[in-house]
PDB file of C-alpha atoms in Angstrom:
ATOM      1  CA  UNK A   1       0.000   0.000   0.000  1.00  0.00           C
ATOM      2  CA  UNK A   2       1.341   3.620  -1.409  1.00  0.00           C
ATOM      3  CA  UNK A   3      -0.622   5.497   1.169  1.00  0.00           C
ATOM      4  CA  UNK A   4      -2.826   6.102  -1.964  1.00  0.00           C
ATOM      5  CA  UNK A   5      -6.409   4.956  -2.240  1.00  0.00           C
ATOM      6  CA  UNK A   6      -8.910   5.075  -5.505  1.00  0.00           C
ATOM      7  CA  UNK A   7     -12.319   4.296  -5.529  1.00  0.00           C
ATOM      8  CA  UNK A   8     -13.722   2.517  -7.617  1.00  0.00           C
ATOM      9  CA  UNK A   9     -11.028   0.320  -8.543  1.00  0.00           C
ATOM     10  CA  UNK A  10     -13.422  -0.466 -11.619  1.00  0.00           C
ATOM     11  CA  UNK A  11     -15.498   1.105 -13.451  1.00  0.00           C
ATOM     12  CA  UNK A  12     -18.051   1.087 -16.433  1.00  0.00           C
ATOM     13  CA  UNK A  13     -20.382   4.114 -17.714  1.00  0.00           C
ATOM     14  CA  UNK A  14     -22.285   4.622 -20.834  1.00  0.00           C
ATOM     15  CA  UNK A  15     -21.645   7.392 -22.821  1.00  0.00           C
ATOM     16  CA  UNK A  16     -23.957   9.301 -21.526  1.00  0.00           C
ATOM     17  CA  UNK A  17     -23.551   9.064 -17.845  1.00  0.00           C
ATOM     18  CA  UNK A  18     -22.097  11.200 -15.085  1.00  0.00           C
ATOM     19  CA  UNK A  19     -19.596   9.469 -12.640  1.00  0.00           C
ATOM     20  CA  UNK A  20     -16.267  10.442 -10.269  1.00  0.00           C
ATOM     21  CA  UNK A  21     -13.459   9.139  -9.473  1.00  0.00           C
ATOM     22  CA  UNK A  22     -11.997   9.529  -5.761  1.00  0.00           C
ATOM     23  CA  UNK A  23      -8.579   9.579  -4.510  1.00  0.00           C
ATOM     24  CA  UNK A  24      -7.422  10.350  -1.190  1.00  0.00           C
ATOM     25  CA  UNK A  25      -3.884  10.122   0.347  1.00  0.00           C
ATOM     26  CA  UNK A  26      -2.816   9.548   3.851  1.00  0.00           C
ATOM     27  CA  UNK A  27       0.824  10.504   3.560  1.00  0.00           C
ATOM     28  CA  UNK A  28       0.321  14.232   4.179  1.00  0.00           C
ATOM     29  CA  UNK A  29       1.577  15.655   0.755  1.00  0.00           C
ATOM     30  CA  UNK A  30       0.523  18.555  -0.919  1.00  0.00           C
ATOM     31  CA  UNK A  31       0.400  17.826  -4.809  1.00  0.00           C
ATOM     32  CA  UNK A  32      -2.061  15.372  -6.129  1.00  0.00           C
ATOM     33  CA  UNK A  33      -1.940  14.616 -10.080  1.00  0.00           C
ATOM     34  CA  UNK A  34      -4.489  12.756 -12.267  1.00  0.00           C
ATOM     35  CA  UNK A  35      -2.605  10.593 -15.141  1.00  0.00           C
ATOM     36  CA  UNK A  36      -4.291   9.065 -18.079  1.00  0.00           C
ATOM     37  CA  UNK A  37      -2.817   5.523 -18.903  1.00  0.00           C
ATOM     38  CA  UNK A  38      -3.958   3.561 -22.292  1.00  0.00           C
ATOM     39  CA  UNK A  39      -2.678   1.126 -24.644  1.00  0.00           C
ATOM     40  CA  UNK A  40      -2.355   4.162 -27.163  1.00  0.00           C
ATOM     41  CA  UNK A  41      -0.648   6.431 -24.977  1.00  0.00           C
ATOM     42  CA  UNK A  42       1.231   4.574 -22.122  1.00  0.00           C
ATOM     43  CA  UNK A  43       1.201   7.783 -19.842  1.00  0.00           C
ATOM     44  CA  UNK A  44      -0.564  11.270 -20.135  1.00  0.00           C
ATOM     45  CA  UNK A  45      -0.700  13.630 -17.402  1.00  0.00           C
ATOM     46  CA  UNK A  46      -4.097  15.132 -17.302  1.00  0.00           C
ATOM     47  CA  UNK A  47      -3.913  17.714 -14.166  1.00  0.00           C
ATOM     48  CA  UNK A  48      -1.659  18.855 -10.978  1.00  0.00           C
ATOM     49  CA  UNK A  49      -2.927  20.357  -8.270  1.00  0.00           C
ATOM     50  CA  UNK A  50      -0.530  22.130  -5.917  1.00  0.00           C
ATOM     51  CA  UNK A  51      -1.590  23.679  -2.549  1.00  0.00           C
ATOM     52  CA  UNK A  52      -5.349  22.945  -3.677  1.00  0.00           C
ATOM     53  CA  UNK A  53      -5.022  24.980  -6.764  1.00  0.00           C
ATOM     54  CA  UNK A  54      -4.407  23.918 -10.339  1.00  0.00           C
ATOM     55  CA  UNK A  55      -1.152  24.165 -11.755  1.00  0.00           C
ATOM     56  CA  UNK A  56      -1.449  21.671 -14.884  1.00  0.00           C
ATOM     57  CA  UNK A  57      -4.159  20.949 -17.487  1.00  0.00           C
ATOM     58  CA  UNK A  58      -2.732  19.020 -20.523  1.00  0.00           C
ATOM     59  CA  UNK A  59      -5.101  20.436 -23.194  1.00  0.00           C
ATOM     60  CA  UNK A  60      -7.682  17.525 -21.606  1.00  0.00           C
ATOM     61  CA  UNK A  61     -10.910  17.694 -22.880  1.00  0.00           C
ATOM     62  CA  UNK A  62     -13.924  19.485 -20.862  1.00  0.00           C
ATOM     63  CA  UNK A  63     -15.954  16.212 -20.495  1.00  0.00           C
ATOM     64  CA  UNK A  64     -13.162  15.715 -17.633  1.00  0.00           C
ATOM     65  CA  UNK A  65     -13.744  17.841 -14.415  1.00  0.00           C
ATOM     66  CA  UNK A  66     -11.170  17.815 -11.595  1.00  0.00           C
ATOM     67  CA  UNK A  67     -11.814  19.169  -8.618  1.00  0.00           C
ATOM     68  CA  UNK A  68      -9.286  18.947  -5.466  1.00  0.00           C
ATOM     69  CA  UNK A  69     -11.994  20.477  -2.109  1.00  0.00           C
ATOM     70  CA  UNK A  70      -8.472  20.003   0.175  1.00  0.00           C
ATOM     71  CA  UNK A  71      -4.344  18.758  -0.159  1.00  0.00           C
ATOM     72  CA  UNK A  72      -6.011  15.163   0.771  1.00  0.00           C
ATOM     73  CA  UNK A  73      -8.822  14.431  -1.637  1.00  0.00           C
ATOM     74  CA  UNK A  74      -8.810  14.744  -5.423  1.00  0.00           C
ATOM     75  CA  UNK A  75     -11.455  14.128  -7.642  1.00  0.00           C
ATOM     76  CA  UNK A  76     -12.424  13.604 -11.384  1.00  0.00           C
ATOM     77  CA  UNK A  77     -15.689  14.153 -12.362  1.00  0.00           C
ATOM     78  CA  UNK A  78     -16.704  12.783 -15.905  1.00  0.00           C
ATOM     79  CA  UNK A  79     -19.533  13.330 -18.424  1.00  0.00           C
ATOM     80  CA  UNK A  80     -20.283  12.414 -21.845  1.00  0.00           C
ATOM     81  CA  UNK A  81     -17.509  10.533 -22.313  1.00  0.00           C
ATOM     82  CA  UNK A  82     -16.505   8.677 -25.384  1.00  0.00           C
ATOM     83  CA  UNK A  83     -15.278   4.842 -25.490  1.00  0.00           C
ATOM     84  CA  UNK A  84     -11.693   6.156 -26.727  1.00  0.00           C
ATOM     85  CA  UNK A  85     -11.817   7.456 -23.097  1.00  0.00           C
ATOM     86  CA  UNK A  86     -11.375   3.542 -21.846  1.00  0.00           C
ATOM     87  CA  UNK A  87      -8.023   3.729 -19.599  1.00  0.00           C
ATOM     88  CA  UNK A  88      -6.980   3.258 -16.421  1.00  0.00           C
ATOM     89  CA  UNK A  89      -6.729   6.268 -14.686  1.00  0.00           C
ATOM     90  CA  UNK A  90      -3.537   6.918 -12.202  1.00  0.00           C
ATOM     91  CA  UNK A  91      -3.637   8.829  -9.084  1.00  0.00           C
ATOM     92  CA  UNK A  92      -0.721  10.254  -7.383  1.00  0.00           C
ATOM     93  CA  UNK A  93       0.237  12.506  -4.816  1.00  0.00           C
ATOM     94  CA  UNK A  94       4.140  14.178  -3.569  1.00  0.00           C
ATOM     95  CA  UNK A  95       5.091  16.581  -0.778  1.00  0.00           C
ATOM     96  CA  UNK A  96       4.356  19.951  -2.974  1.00  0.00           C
ATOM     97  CA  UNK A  97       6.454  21.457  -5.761  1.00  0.00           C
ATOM     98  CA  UNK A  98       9.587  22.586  -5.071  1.00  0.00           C
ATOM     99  CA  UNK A  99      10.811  25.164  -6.935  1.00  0.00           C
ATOM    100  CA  UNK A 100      11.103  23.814 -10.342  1.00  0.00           C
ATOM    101  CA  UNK A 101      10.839  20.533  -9.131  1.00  0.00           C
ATOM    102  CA  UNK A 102       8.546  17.696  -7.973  1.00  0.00           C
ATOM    103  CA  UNK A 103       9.738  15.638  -5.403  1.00  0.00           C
ATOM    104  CA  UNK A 104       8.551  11.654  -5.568  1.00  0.00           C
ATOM    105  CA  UNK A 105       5.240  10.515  -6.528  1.00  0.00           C
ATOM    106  CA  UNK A 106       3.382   7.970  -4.877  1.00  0.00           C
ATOM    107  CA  UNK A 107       0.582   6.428  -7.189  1.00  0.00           C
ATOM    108  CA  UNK A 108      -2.498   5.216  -6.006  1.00  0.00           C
ATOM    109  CA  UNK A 109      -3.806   1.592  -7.864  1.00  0.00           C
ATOM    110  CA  UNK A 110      -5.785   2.935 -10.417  1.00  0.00           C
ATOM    111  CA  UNK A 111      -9.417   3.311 -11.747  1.00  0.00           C
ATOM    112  CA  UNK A 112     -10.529   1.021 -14.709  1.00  0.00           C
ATOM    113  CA  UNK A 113     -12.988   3.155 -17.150  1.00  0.00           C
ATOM    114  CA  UNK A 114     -14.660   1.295 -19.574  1.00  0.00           C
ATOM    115  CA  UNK A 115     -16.746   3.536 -21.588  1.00  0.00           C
ATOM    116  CA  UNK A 116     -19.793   1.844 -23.957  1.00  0.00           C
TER     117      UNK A 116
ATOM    118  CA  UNK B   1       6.999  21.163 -27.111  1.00  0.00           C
ATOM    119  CA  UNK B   2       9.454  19.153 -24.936  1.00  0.00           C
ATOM    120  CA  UNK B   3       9.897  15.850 -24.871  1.00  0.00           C
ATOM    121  CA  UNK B   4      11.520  13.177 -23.302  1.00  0.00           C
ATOM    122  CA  UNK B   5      12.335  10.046 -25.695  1.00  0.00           C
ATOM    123  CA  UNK B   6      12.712   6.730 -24.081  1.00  0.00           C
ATOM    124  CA  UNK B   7      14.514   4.023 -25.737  1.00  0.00           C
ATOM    125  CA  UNK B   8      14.172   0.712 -26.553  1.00  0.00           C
ATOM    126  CA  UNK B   9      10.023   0.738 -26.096  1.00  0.00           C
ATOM    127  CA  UNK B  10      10.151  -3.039 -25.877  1.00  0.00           C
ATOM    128  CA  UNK B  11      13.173  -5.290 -24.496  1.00  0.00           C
ATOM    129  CA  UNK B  12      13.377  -9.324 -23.984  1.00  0.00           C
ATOM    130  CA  UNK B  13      16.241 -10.828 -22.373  1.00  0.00           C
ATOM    131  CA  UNK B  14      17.172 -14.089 -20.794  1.00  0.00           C
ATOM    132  CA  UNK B  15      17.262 -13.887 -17.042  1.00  0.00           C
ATOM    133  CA  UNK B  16      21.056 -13.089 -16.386  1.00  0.00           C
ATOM    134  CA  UNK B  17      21.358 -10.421 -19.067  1.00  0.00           C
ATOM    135  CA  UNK B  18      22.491  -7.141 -18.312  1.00  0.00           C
ATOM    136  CA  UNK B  19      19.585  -4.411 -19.398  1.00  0.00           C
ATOM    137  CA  UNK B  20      19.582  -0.910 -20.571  1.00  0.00           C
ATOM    138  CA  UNK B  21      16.980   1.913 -20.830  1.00  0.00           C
ATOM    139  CA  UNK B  22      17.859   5.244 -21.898  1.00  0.00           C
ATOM    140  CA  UNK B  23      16.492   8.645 -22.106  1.00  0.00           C
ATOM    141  CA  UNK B  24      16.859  11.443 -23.863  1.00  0.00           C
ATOM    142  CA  UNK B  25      15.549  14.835 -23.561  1.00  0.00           C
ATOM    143  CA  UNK B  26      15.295  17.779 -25.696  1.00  0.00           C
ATOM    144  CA  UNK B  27      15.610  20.006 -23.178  1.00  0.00           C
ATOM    145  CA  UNK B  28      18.092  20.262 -19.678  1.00  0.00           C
ATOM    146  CA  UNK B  29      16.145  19.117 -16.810  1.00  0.00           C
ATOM    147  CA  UNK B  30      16.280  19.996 -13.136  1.00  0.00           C
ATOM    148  CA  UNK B  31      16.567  16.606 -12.152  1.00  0.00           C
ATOM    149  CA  UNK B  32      14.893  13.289 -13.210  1.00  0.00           C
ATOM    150  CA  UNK B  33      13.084  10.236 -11.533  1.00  0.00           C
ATOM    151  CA  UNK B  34      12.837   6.437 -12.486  1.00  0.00           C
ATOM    152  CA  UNK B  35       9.841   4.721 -12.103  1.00  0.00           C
ATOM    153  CA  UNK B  36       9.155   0.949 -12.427  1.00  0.00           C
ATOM    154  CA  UNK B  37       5.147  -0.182 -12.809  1.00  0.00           C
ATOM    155  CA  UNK B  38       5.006  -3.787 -12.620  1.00  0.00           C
ATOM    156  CA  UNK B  39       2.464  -5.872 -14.916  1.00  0.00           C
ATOM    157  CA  UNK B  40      -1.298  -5.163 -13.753  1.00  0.00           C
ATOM    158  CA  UNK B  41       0.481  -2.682 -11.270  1.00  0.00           C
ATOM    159  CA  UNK B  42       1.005   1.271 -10.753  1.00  0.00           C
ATOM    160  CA  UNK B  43       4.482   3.239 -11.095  1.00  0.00           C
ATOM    161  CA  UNK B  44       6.981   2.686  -8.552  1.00  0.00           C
ATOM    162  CA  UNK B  45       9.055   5.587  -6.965  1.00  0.00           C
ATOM    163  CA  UNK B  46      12.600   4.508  -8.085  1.00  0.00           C
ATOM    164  CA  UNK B  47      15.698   7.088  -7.665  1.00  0.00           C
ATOM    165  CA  UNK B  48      16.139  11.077  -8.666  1.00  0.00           C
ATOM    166  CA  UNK B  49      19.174  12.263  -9.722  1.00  0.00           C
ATOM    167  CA  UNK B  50      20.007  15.626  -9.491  1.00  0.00           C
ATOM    168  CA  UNK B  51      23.144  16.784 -10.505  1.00  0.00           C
ATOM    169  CA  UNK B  52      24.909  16.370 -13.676  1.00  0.00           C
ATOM    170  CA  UNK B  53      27.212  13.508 -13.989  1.00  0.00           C
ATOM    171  CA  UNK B  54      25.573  11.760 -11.172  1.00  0.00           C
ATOM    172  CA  UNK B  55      25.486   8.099 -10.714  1.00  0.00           C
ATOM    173  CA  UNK B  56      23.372   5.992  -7.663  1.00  0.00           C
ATOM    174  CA  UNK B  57      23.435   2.478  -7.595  1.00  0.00           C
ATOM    175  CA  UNK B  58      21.011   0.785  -6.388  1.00  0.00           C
ATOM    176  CA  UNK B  59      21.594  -3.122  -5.974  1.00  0.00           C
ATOM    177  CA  UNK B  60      21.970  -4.762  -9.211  1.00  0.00           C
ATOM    178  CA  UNK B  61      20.232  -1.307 -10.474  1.00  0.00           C
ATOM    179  CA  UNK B  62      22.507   1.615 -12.055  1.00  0.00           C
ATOM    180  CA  UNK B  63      21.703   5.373 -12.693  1.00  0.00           C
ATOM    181  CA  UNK B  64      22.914   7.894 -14.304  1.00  0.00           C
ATOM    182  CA  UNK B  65      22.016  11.401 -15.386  1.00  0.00           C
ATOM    183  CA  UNK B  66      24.528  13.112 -18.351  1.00  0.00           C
ATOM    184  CA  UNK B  67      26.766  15.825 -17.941  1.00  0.00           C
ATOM    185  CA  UNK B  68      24.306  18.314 -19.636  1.00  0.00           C
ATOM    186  CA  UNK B  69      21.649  16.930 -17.814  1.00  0.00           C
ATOM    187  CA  UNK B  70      19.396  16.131 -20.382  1.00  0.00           C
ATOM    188  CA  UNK B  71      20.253  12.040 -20.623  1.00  0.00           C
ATOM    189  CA  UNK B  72      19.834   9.404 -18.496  1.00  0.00           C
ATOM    190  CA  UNK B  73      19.912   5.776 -18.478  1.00  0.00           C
ATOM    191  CA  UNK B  74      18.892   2.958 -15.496  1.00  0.00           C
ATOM    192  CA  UNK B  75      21.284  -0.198 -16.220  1.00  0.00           C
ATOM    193  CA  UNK B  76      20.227  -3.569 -14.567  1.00  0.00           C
ATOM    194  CA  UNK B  77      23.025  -6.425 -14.170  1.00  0.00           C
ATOM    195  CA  UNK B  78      21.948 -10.057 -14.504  1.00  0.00           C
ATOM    196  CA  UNK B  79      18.351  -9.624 -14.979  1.00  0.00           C
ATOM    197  CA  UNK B  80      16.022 -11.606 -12.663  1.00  0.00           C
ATOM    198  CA  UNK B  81      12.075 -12.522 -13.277  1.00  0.00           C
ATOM    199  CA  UNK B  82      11.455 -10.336 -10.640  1.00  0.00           C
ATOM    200  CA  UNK B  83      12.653  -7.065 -12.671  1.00  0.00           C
ATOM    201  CA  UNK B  84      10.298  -7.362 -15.484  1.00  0.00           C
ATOM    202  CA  UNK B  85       7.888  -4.738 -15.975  1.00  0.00           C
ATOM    203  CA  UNK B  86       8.030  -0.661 -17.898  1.00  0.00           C
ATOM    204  CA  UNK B  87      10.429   1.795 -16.363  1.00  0.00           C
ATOM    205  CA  UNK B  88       9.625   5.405 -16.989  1.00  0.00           C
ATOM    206  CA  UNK B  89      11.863   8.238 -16.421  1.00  0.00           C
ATOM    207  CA  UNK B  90      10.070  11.655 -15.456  1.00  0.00           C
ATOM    208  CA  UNK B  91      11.609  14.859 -16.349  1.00  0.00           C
ATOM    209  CA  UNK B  92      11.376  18.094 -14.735  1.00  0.00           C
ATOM    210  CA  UNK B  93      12.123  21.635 -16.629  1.00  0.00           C
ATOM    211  CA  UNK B  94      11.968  24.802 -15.893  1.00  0.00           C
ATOM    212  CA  UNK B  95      10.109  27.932 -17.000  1.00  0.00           C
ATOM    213  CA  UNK B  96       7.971  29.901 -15.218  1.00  0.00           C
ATOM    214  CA  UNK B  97       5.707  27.187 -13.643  1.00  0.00           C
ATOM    215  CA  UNK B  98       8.284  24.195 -13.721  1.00  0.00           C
ATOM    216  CA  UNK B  99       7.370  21.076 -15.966  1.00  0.00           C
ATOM    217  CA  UNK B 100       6.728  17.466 -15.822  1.00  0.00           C
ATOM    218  CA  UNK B 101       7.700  15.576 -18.866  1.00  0.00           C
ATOM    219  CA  UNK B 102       8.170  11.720 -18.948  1.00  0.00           C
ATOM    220  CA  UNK B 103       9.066   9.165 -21.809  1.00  0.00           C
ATOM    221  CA  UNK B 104       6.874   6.386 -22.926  1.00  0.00           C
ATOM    222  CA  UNK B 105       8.499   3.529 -20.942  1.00  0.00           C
ATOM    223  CA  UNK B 106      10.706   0.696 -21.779  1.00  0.00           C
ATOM    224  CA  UNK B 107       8.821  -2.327 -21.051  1.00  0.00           C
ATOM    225  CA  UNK B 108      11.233  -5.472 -19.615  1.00  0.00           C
ATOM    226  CA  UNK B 109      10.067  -9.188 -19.934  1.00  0.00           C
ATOM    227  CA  UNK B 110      12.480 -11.857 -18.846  1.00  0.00           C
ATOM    228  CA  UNK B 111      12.563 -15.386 -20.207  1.00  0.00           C
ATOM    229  CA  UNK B 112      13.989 -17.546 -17.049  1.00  0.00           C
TER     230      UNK B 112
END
């Protein structure tokens, strides 16, 4: 165990559904990331949040929604999604940014979308 | 934009082989980390380096980041079963926010 939980560990929505994803660390860090992992692309980073606010968004489409309420909970809301959308989708968290750095990430074990 | 190339995508040794992953980056970096995400797993917090030239050993596991800081390459001597799986490198750049860039992984299988 990373100190990094994800709920659900699976998941599968039609197209037209609303769902979130959860992820909450215990390890008292300050910079929680949402990565994007697929047989196309092996590893996208989708946002960063450091301090609570957002620091990344990779061009990621709207029909993903993060939202990070405190340093210990990050979310991903998701809506009208399409089936290229099917990943596994990576949680991680690191003590915050420092300077032009990140310091080591601790991933959580992952959401499987499936998208019909 | 910048990128981080990773190279070989896809290596098979026997178990005993030495192994090498390497990556390149078209920019200098800060500092980089390794990764290793085991089949049906998540990535594994292996080793930064930080300065240039350096070189940590971990185990049968080598490091090193280039003198201009933007290579790097993780080395693993006599390969066991248990080291199979994709290594990623992150990369970290500056700018005015500071950026995250990673290759695509060199996935490892062993044949014992």
């Amino acid at each position: 165990e990373t100190g990094v939980t994800q709920t659900p560990r699976h998941l599968v929505m039609g197209m037209t559904n609303k769902k979130s994803l959860k992820c909450e660390q215990h390890l008292g860090h300050n910079a929680m990331y949402w990565y994007k992992q697929s047989a196309k692309k092996p590893l996208e980073l989708m946002f960063v949040y450091n301090f609570k606010e957002q620091t990344e968004n990779n061009s990621v489409p709207s029909r993903f929604s993060p939202e990070c309420p405190n340093s210990s909970h990050l979310f991903l809301h998701l809506h009208t999604l399409q089936p290229e959308d099917s990943a596994l989708y990576l949680c991680a968290s690191s003590l915050a940014r420092a300077g032009l750095s990140y310091n080591e990430q601790f991933f959580g074990p992952g959401t499987r979308l499936t998208v019909l | 934009g910048q990128q981080v190339m990773q190279i070989p995508q896809y290596q098979h040794v026997q178990e005993g082989e030495d192994f090498t992953t390497y990556c390149n980056s078209s920019t200098t970096l800060s500092n980089i980390q390794w990764y290793k995400q085991r089949p049906g797993g998540h990535p594994v917090f292996l080793i930064q380096l930080v300065k240039s030239g350096e070189v940590k050993k971990q185990k049968r596991l080598t490091f090193q980041f280039g003198e201009a800081k933007k290579n790097s390459s993780l080395h693993i001597t006599a390969t066991q079963t248990t080291d199979v799986g994709t290594y990623f490198c992150f990369g970290f750049y500056g700018g005015s926010q500071g950026n995250l860039i990673f290759g695509k992984g060199t996935k490892l299988s062993v044949k014992p």
